[in-house]
XYZ file of C-alpha atoms in Angstrom:
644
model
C 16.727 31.926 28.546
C 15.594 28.137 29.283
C 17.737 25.778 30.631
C 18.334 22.234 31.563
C 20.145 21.952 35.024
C 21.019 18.542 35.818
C 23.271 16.813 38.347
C 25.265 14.461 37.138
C 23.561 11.545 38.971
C 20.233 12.725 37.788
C 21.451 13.205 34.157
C 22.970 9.187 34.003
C 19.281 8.286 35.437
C 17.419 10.361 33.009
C 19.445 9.321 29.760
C 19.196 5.392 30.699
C 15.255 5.071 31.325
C 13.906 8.115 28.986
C 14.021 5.543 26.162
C 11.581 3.251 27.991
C 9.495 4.832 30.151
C 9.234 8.605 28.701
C 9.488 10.788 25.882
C 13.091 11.595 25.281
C 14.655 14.731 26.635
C 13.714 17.721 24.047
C 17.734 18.686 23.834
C 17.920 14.783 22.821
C 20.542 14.724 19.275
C 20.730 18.317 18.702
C 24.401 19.932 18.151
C 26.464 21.380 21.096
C 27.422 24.585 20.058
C 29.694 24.916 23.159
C 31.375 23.516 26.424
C 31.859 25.580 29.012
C 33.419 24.013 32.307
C 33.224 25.447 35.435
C 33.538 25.633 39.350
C 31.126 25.163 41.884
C 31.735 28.567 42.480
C 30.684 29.462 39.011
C 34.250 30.876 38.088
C 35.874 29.011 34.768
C 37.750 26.267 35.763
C 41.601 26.874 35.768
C 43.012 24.069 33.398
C 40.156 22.904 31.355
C 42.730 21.433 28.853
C 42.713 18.534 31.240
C 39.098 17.704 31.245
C 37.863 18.475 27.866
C 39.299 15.416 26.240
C 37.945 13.385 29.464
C 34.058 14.271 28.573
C 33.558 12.151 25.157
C 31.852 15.339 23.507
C 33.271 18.119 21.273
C 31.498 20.921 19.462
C 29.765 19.442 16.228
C 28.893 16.467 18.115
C 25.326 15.361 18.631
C 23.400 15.145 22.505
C 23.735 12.098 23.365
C 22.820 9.824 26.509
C 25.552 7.136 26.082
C 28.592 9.578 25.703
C 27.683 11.867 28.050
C 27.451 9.018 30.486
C 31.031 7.967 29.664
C 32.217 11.030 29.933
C 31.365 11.841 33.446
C 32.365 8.246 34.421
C 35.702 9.309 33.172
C 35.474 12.267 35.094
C 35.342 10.597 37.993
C 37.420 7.584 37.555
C 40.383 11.599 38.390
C 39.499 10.971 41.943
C 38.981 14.454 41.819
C 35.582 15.405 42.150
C 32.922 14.319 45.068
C 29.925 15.958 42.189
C 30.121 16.558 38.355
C 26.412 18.794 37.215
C 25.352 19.838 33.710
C 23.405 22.579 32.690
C 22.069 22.572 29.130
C 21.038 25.785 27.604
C 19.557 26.021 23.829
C 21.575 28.384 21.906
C 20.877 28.597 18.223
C 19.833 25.965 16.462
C 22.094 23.364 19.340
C 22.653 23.290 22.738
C 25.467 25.138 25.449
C 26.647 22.856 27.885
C 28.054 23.940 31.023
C 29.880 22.071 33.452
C 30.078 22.442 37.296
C 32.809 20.061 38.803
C 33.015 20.082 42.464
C 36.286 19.204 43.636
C 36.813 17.019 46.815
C 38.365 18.726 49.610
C 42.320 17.373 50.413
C 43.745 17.851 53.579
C 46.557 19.631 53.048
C 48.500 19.190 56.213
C 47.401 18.067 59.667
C 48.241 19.846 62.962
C 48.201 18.017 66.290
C 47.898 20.031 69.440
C 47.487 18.393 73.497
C 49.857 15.774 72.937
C 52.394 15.224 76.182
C 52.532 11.626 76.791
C 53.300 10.980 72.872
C 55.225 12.783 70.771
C 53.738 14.402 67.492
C 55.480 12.196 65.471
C 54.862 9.217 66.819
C 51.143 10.076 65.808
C 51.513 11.670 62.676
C 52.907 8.567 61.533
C 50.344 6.309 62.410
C 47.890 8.965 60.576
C 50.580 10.058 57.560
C 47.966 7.986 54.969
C 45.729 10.641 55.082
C 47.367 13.562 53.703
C 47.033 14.794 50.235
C 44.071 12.580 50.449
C 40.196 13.197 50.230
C 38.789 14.586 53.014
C 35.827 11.723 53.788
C 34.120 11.206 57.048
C 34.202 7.341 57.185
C 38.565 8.251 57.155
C 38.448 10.577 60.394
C 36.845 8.013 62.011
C 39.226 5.501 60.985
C 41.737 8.304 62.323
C 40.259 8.939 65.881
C 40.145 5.320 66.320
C 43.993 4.920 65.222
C 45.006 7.748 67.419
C 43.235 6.286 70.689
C 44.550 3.030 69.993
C 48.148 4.807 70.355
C 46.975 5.679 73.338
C 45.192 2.778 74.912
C 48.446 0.885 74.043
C 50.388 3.047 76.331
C 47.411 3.188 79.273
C 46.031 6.013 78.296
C 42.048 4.788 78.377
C 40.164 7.770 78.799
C 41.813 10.082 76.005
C 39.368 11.962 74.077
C 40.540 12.860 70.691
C 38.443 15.421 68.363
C 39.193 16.163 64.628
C 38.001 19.498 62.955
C 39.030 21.027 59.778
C 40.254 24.578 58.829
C 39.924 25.788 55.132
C 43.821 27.078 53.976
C 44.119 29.706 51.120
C 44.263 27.534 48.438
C 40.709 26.573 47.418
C 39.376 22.928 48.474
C 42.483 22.387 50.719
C 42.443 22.213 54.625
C 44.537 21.751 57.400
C 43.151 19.316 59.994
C 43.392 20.184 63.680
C 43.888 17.078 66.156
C 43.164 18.074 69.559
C 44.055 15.805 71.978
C 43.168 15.630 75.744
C 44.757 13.595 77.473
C 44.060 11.036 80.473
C 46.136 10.196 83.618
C 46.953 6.409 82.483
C 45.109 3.313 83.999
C 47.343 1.841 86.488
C 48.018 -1.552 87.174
C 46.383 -2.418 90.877
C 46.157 -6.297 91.042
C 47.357 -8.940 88.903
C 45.944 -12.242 89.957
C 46.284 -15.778 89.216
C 43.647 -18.726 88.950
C 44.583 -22.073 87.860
C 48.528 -22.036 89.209
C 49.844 -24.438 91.062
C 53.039 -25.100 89.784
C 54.193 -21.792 90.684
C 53.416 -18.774 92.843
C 51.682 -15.945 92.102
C 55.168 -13.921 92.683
C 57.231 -16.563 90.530
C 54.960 -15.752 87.538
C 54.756 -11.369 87.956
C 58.748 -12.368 88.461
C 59.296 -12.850 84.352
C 56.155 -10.445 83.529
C 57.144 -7.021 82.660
C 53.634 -5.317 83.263
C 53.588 -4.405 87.045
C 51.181 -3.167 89.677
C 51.803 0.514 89.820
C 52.163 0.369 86.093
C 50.006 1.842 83.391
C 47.695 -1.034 81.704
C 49.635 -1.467 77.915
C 47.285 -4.329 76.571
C 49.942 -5.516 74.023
C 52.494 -5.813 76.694
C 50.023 -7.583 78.948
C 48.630 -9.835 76.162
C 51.856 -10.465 74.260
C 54.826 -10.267 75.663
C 53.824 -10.896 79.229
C 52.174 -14.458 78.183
C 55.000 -15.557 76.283
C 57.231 -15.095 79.171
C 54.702 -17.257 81.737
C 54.496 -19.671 78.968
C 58.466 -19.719 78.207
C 58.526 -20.378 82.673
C 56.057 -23.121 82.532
C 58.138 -24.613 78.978
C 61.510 -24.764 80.703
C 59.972 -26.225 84.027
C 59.001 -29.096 82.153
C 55.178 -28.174 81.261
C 54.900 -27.322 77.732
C 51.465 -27.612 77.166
C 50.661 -24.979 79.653
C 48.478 -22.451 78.190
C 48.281 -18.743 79.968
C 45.126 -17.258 79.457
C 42.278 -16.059 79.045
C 43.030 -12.581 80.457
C 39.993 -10.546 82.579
C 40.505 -7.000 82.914
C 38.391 -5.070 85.121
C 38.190 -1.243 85.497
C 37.274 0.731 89.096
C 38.329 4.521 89.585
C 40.855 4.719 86.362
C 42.379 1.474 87.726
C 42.760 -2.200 85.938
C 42.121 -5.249 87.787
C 44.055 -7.848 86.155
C 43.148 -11.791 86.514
C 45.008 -14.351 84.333
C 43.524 -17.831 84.204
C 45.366 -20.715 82.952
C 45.838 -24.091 82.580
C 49.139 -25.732 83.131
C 48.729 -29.067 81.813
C 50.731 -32.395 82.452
C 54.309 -31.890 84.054
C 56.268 -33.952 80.570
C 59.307 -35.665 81.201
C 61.035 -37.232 77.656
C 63.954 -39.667 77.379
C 65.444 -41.256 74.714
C 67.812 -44.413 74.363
C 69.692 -46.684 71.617
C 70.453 -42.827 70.359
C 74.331 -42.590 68.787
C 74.289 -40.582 66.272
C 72.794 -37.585 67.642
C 72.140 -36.011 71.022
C 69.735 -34.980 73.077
C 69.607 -31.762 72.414
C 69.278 -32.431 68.598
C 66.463 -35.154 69.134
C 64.412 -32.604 71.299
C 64.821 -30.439 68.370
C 62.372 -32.068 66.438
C 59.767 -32.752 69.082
C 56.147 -30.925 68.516
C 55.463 -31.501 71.934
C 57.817 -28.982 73.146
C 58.104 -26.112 69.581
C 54.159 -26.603 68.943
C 53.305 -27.087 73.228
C 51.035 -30.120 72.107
C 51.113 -33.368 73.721
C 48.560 -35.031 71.948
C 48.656 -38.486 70.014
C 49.202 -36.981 66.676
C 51.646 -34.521 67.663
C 53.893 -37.572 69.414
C 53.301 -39.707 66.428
C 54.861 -36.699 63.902
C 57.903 -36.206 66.466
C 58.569 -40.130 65.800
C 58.545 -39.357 62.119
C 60.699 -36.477 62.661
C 63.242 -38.135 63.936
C 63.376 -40.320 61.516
C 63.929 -38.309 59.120
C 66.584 -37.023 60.871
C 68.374 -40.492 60.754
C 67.262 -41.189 57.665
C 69.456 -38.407 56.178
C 72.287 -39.943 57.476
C 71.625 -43.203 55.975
C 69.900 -45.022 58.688
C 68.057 -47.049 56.277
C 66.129 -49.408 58.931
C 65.508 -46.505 61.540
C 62.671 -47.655 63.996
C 61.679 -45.565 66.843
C 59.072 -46.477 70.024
C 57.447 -44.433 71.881
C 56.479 -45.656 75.777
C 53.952 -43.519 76.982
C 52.880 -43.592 80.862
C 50.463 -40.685 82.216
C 49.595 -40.485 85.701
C 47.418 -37.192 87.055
C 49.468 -34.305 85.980
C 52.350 -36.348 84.737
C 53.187 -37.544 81.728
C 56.562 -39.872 80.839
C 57.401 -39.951 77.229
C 60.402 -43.046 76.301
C 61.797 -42.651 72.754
C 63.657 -45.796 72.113
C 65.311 -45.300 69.119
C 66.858 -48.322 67.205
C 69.420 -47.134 64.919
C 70.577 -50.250 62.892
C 73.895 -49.833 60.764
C 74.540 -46.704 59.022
C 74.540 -47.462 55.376
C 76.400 -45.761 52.417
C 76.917 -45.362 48.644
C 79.467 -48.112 47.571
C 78.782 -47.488 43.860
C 76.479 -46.504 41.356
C 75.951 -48.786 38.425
C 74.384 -47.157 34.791
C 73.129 -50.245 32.107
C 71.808 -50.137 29.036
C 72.540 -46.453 28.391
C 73.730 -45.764 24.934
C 72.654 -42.643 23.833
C 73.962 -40.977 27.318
C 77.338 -41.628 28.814
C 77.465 -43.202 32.600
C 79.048 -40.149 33.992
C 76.699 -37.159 32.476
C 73.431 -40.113 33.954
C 75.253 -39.997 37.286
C 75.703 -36.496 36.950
C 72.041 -35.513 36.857
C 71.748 -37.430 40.187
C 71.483 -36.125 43.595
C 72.701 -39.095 44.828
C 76.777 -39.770 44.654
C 78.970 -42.396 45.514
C 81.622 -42.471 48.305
C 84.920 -41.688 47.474
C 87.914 -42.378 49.059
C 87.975 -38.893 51.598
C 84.262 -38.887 52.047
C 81.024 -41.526 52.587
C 77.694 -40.855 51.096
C 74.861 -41.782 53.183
C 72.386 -43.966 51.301
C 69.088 -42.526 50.730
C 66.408 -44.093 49.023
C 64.001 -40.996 49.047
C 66.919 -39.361 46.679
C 67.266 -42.235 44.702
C 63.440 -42.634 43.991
C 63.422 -38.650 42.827
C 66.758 -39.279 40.825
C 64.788 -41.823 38.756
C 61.411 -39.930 38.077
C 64.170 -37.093 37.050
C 66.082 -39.464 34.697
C 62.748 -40.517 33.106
C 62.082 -37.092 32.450
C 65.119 -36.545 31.415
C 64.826 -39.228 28.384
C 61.548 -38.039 27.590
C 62.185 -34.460 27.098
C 64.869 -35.835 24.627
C 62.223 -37.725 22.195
C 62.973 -41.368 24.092
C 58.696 -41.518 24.326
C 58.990 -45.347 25.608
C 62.244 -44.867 27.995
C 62.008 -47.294 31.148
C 64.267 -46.148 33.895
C 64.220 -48.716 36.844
C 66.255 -49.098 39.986
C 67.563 -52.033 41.732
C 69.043 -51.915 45.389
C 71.839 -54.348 46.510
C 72.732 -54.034 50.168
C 76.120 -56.086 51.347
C 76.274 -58.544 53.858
C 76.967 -56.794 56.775
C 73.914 -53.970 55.652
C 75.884 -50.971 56.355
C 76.815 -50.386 51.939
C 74.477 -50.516 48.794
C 75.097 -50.500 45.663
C 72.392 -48.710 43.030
C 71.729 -50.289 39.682
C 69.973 -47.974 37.079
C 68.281 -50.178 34.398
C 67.503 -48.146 31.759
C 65.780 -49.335 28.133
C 66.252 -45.947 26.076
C 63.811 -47.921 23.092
C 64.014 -45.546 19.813
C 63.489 -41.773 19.561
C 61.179 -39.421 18.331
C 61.631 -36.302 16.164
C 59.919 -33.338 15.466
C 59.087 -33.841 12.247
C 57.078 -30.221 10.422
C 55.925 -27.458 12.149
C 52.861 -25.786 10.419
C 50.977 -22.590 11.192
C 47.991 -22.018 9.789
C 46.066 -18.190 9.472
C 49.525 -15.816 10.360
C 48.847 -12.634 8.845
C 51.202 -10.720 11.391
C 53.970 -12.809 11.465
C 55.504 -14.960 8.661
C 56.512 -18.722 9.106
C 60.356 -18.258 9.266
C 59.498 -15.284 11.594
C 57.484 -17.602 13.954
C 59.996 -20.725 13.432
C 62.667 -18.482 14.642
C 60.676 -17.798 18.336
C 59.465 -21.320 19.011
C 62.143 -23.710 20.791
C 60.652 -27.045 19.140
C 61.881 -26.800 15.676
C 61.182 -29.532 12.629
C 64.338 -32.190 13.188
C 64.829 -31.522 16.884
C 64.260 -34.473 19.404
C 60.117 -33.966 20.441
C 59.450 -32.943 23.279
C 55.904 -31.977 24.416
C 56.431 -30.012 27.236
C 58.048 -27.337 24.724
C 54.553 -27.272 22.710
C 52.854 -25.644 25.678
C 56.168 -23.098 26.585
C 56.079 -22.617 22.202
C 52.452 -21.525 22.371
C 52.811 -19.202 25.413
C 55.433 -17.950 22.924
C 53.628 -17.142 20.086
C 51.075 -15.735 22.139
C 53.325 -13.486 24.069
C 54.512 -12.151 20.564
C 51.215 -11.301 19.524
C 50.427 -9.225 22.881
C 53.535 -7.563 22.331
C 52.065 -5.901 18.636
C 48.775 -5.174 20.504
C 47.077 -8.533 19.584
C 45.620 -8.950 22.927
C 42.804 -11.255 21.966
C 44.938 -13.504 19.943
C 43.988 -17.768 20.343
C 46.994 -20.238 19.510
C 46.085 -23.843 19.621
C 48.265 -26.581 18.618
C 47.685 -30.110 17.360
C 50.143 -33.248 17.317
C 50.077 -35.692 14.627
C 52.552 -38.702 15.038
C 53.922 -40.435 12.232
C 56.387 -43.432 12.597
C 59.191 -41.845 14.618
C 58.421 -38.125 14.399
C 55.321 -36.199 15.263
C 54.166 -33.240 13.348
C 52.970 -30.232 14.973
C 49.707 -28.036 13.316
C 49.209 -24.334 15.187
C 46.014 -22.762 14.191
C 46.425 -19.058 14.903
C 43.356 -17.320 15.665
C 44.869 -14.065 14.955
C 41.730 -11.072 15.910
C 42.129 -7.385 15.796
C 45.015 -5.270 17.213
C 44.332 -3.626 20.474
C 45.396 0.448 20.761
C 45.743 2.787 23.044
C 42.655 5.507 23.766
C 42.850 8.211 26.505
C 45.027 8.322 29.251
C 43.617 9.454 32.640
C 45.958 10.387 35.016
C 44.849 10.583 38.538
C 46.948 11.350 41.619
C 48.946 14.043 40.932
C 48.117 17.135 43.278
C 51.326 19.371 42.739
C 52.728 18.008 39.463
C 51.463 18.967 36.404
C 49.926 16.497 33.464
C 52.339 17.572 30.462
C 55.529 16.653 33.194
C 53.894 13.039 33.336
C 52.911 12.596 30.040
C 56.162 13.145 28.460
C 57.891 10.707 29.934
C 55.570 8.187 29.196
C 56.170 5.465 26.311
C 52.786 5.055 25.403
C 50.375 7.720 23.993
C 46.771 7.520 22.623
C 47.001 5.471 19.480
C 49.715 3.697 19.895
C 49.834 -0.359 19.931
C 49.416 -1.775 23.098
C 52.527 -2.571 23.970
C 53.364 -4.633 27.517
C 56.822 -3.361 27.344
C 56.272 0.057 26.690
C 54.013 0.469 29.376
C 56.390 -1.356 32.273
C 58.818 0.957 30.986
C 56.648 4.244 30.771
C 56.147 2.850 34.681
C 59.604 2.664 35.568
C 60.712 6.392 33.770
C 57.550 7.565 36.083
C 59.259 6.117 39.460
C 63.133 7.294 38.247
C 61.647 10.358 38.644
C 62.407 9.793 42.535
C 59.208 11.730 43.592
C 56.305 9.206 43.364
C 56.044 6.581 45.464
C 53.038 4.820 43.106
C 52.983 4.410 39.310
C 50.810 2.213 37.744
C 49.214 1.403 34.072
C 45.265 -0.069 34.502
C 42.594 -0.646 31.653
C 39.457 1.322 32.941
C 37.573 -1.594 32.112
C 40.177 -4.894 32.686
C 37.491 -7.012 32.564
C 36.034 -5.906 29.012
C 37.186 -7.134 25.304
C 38.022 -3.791 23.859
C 40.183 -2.956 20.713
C 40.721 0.903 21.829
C 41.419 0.563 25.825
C 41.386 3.724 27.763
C 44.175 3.681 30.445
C 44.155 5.203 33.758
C 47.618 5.463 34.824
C 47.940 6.686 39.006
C 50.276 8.506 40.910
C 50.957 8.457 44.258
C 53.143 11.727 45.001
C 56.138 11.854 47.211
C 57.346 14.658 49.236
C 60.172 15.834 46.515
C 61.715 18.338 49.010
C 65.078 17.664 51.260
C 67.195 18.993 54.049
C 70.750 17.575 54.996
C 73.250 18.547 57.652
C 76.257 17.201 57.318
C 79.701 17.898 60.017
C 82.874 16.237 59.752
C 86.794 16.534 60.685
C 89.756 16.390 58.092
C 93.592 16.996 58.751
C 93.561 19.604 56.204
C 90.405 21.844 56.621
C 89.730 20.607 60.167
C 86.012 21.056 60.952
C 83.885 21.577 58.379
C 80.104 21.248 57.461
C 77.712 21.362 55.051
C 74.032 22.461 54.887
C 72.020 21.737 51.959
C 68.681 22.094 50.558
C 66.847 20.728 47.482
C 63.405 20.132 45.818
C 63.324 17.575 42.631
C 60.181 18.971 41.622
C 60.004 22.285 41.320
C 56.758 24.289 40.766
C 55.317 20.606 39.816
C 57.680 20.665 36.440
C 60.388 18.062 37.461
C 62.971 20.604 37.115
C 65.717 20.587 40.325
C 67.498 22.950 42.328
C 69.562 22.798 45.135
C 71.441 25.772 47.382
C 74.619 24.163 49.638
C 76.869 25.756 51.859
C 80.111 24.816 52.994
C 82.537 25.461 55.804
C 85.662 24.692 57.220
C 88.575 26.303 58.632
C 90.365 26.394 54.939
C 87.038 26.996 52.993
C 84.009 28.814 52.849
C 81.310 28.332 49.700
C 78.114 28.200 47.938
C 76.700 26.328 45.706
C 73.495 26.532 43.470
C 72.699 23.609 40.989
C 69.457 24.087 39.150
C 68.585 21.426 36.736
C 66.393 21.418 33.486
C 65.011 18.089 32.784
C 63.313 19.176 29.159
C 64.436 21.700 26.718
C 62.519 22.680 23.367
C 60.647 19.185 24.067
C 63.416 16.938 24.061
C 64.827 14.837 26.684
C 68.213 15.939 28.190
């Protein structure tokens, strides 16, 4: 019998240009009589239930290019297969087709053998991403790397590390086998200096925890050890010093280590005319000595921290001067602060309010008045914000023309101020109808009722935008996804009219589900908990839901919805919803002492996810000196298709 044999690759290629370049291929719109789907072993594949409604073609349907091409980009879009080929044979008056999937091959579990200087876990941890994954070259060379990094971190530079794979009993799994050989580590046999002068050579290997005699750990060296020279030089008065560049040689499975440096100027800092705070707080907000910079514009931003620091206490007229001398490797650093009176809050005066009473004004302030147990520093950065917020305030009430000034009058001796808030409230605006124009969906009272701005509230525009988002959000929620709101203002003396134009499309739906990332549980267990199935609405909220059922299953650590084509106006989207499977097995051990039964323990073991169909079971024993029992639990999660 003729056939067509075709990898998948070669099939997509064929199908696309045939139509331009060459005659089409003769099996080109005849029926399939058949799908057969197989392994690349030739025997029928195990579960084709799962991939026949993945392949966009049925029996009955016609041979054609563009389905079969989105079929076996479904296919693939499983994760589960590194090849996907298609044999055609003529049978009747149609066509057999005959699918070979080759799976990818999953490393199952990894073994690590050689290991003395590390422990297995510490490795398998650093390499615990790639099981139950695709085996893939470019990944076990991202592995080798990781594992002699491991190494090199602890001194260990001439590990060699090789990865080789063992096929298991279960087809397309294998066990990978790390062999390790390890080094004798690189020792430490100089550390040198260049650039010191401050210190001595032993001063600085003093606060350094890498040591000659001591295996090389670059992160130590690099890291820790250079924050400590730096955190010497800080304290000694030189905070610009900066340790480094590091040179490492290697002779004879030693390291040669020289550090070079530069220490910078030795910085001395005083301050005067300072009351109100201390040394220790002032230094707190110099760059020079948290950022180790002693330039210009980190001096200049220390002045304006500090006063800040004043000004937050009311220091209204704060000046600060900087002297700055520099000799060779010295440089002196005078903050003279000049305080001036500490000023307060002696009252805060509200006029021309009318609509709003003086207290809820002064309520929306951040700025308060002293009282009788307690003085309010003055602080005109507050006050400024307090108006802009009052002006907003007014406005988001319908007062459109609302002026809210300030006015500052300071006492004679400069240390109180009183605030006067001039406010002209002028008239205000309502809302006056709200119109929407092309709802098929929803009716008008149905839309009035979600939209804050309503026809005789105060108008406020900022609710337009949050109104829209509204309606909009609505429509997503009934599958509208391509839904357009606009809105329009029309103002009329004293009220403003408000025209959305609802541009309302088609409703979106749900198409196929792909699921992807499940190795030991099965499809049905997934799917039934979901809230969404093909042809429902596309819901938002049933699909964060269907999410969170997924992960209160307790054994995946990844659940997630995602359009296979998010960047495509679709009204039937096909989902692909992933998995990321956790191990669903457990072991506790538990001993403890009561007055009653005395010692006693427990040892239990459970598995959430048995045979891949969510059911659990657990087996505990118990002992004690009173008490000796067993205990088997075994849990059905689904029972004649319903929830329990």
């Amino acid at each position: 019998m003729k056939s067509l044999r075709l990898s998948a690759g070669w099939l997509l290629v064929l199908l696309l240009v045939a139509p331009a370049y060459s005659s089409p291929s003769p099996f080109s719109g005849k029926t399939i009589t058949r799908i057969d789907i197989r392994d690349d072993q030739g025997a029928p594949w195990s579960h084709p239930e799962q991939i026949l409604p993945l392949i966009m073609v049925k029996p009955g349907d016609a041979l054609e290019g563009p389905a079969i091409r989105e079929g076996i980009a479904t296919l693939y879009l499983k994760s589960l297969f590194k090849d996907i080929r298609i044999e055609v044979f003529p049978e009747g008056d149609g066509v057999r087709l005959e699918y070979i999937l080759f799976p990818i091959t999953v490393v199952e579990q990894v073994k690590v053998q050689g290991n003395h200087s590390l422990s297995t876990g510490t490795i398998r941890d650093s390499i615990s991403n790639i099981e139950g994954k695709e085996l893939r070259d470019e990944k076990l060379s991202a592995l080798k790397s990781d594992i002699l990094a491991l190494y090199q971190a602890e001194g260990f530079y001439d590990t060699a590390v090789t990865i080789r794979s063992e096929p298991l009993k279960e087809k397309n799994r294998v066990a990978l086998l790390i062999e390790i050989r390890e080094s004798t580590p690189t020792l430490l046999e100089e550390i040198a200096f260049s650039g010191n002068t401050v210190f001595k050579d032993q001063d600085l290997l003093a606060v350094m925890k890498s040591k000659k005699g001591y295996p090389l750990r670059r992160d130590l060296l690099l890291d820790t050890d250079m924050k400590a020279i730096l955190t010497k030089y800080t304290e000694a008065g030189y905070p610009a010093s900066k340790p480094g560049p590091v040179d490492i040689g290697f002779r004879e499975n030693k390291a040669f280590v020289n550090i070079l440096g530069t220490e910078g100027p030795r910085v001395t800092v005083r301050f005067t005319g300072n009351q109100e705070f201390g040394r220790d707080r002032l230094e707190q907000a110099l760059l020079i000595l948290s950022e180790h910079d002693v330039s210009d514009a980190a001096i200049d931003s220390s002045v304006d921290k500090i006063k800040n620091l004043y000004r937050e206490k009311g220091y209204v007229s704060i000046a600060v001067d900087v002297d700055k001398k520099e000799t060779p490797g010295r440089l002196d650093l005078e903050f003279s602060v000049h305080e001036g009176p500490r000023v307060i809050v002696k009252e805060i005066t509200v006029r021309g309010n009318t609509v709003f009473t003086t207290k809820e004004i002064k309520g929306r302030m951040a700025l308060r008045e002293s009282g009788w147990f307690r003085s309010q520093p003055f602080r005109e950065d507050l006050l400024n914000n307090d108006i802009e917020n009052l002006s907003d305030f007014y406005l988001d009430r319908g007062y459109l023309s609302a002026s809210v000034k300030k006015d500052i009058v300071m006492s004679s001796d400069k240390t109180a101020a009183a605030a006067v808030i001039e406010i002209v409230e002028g008239p205000q605006t309502m809302t006056g109808s709200v119109v929407f124009e092309d709802n098929m969906l929803f009716s008008t009272t149905e839309l009035l009722s979600m939209i804050a701005l309503k026809p005789g509230a105060p108008f406020n525009e900022r609710l337009i935008e949050e109104d829209r988002y509204r309606i909009l959000t609505a429509y997503s929620n009934k599958g509208y996804l391509y839904t357009r709101v606009t809105s329009e203002k029309i103002p009329h003396e004293g009220t403003v009219d408000i025209h959305y134009r609802i541009t309302e499309d088609l409703p979106v739906s749900i198409g196929r589900i792909i699921l992807r990332g499940n190795e030991r549980t099965k499809d049905n267990v997934i799917m039934r908990e979901l809230l969404v199935k093909p042809g429902d609405t596309y819901d938002y909220g049933a699909i964060l839901n269907s999410q969170q059922r997924i992960y209160r299953l307790g054994y995946f650590r990844v659940a997630r919805f995602d359009p296979v084509h998010p960047g495509e106006k679709e009204y039937i989207k096909d989902m692909l919803f992933t998995v990321e499977e956790r191990p669903a097995g457990a072991f506790e051990v538990g001993i403890g002492y009561g007055d009653l039964d005395r010692l006693r323990g427990f040892v239990e073991v459970s598995h959430r996810n048995l045979w891949g169909t969510a059911r659990y079971s657990s087996l505990r024993f118990e002992e004690s000196d009173i008490l000796k029992r067993a205990i088997f639990n075994f849990q059905e999660p689904w029972f004649l298709n319903y929830d329990l």
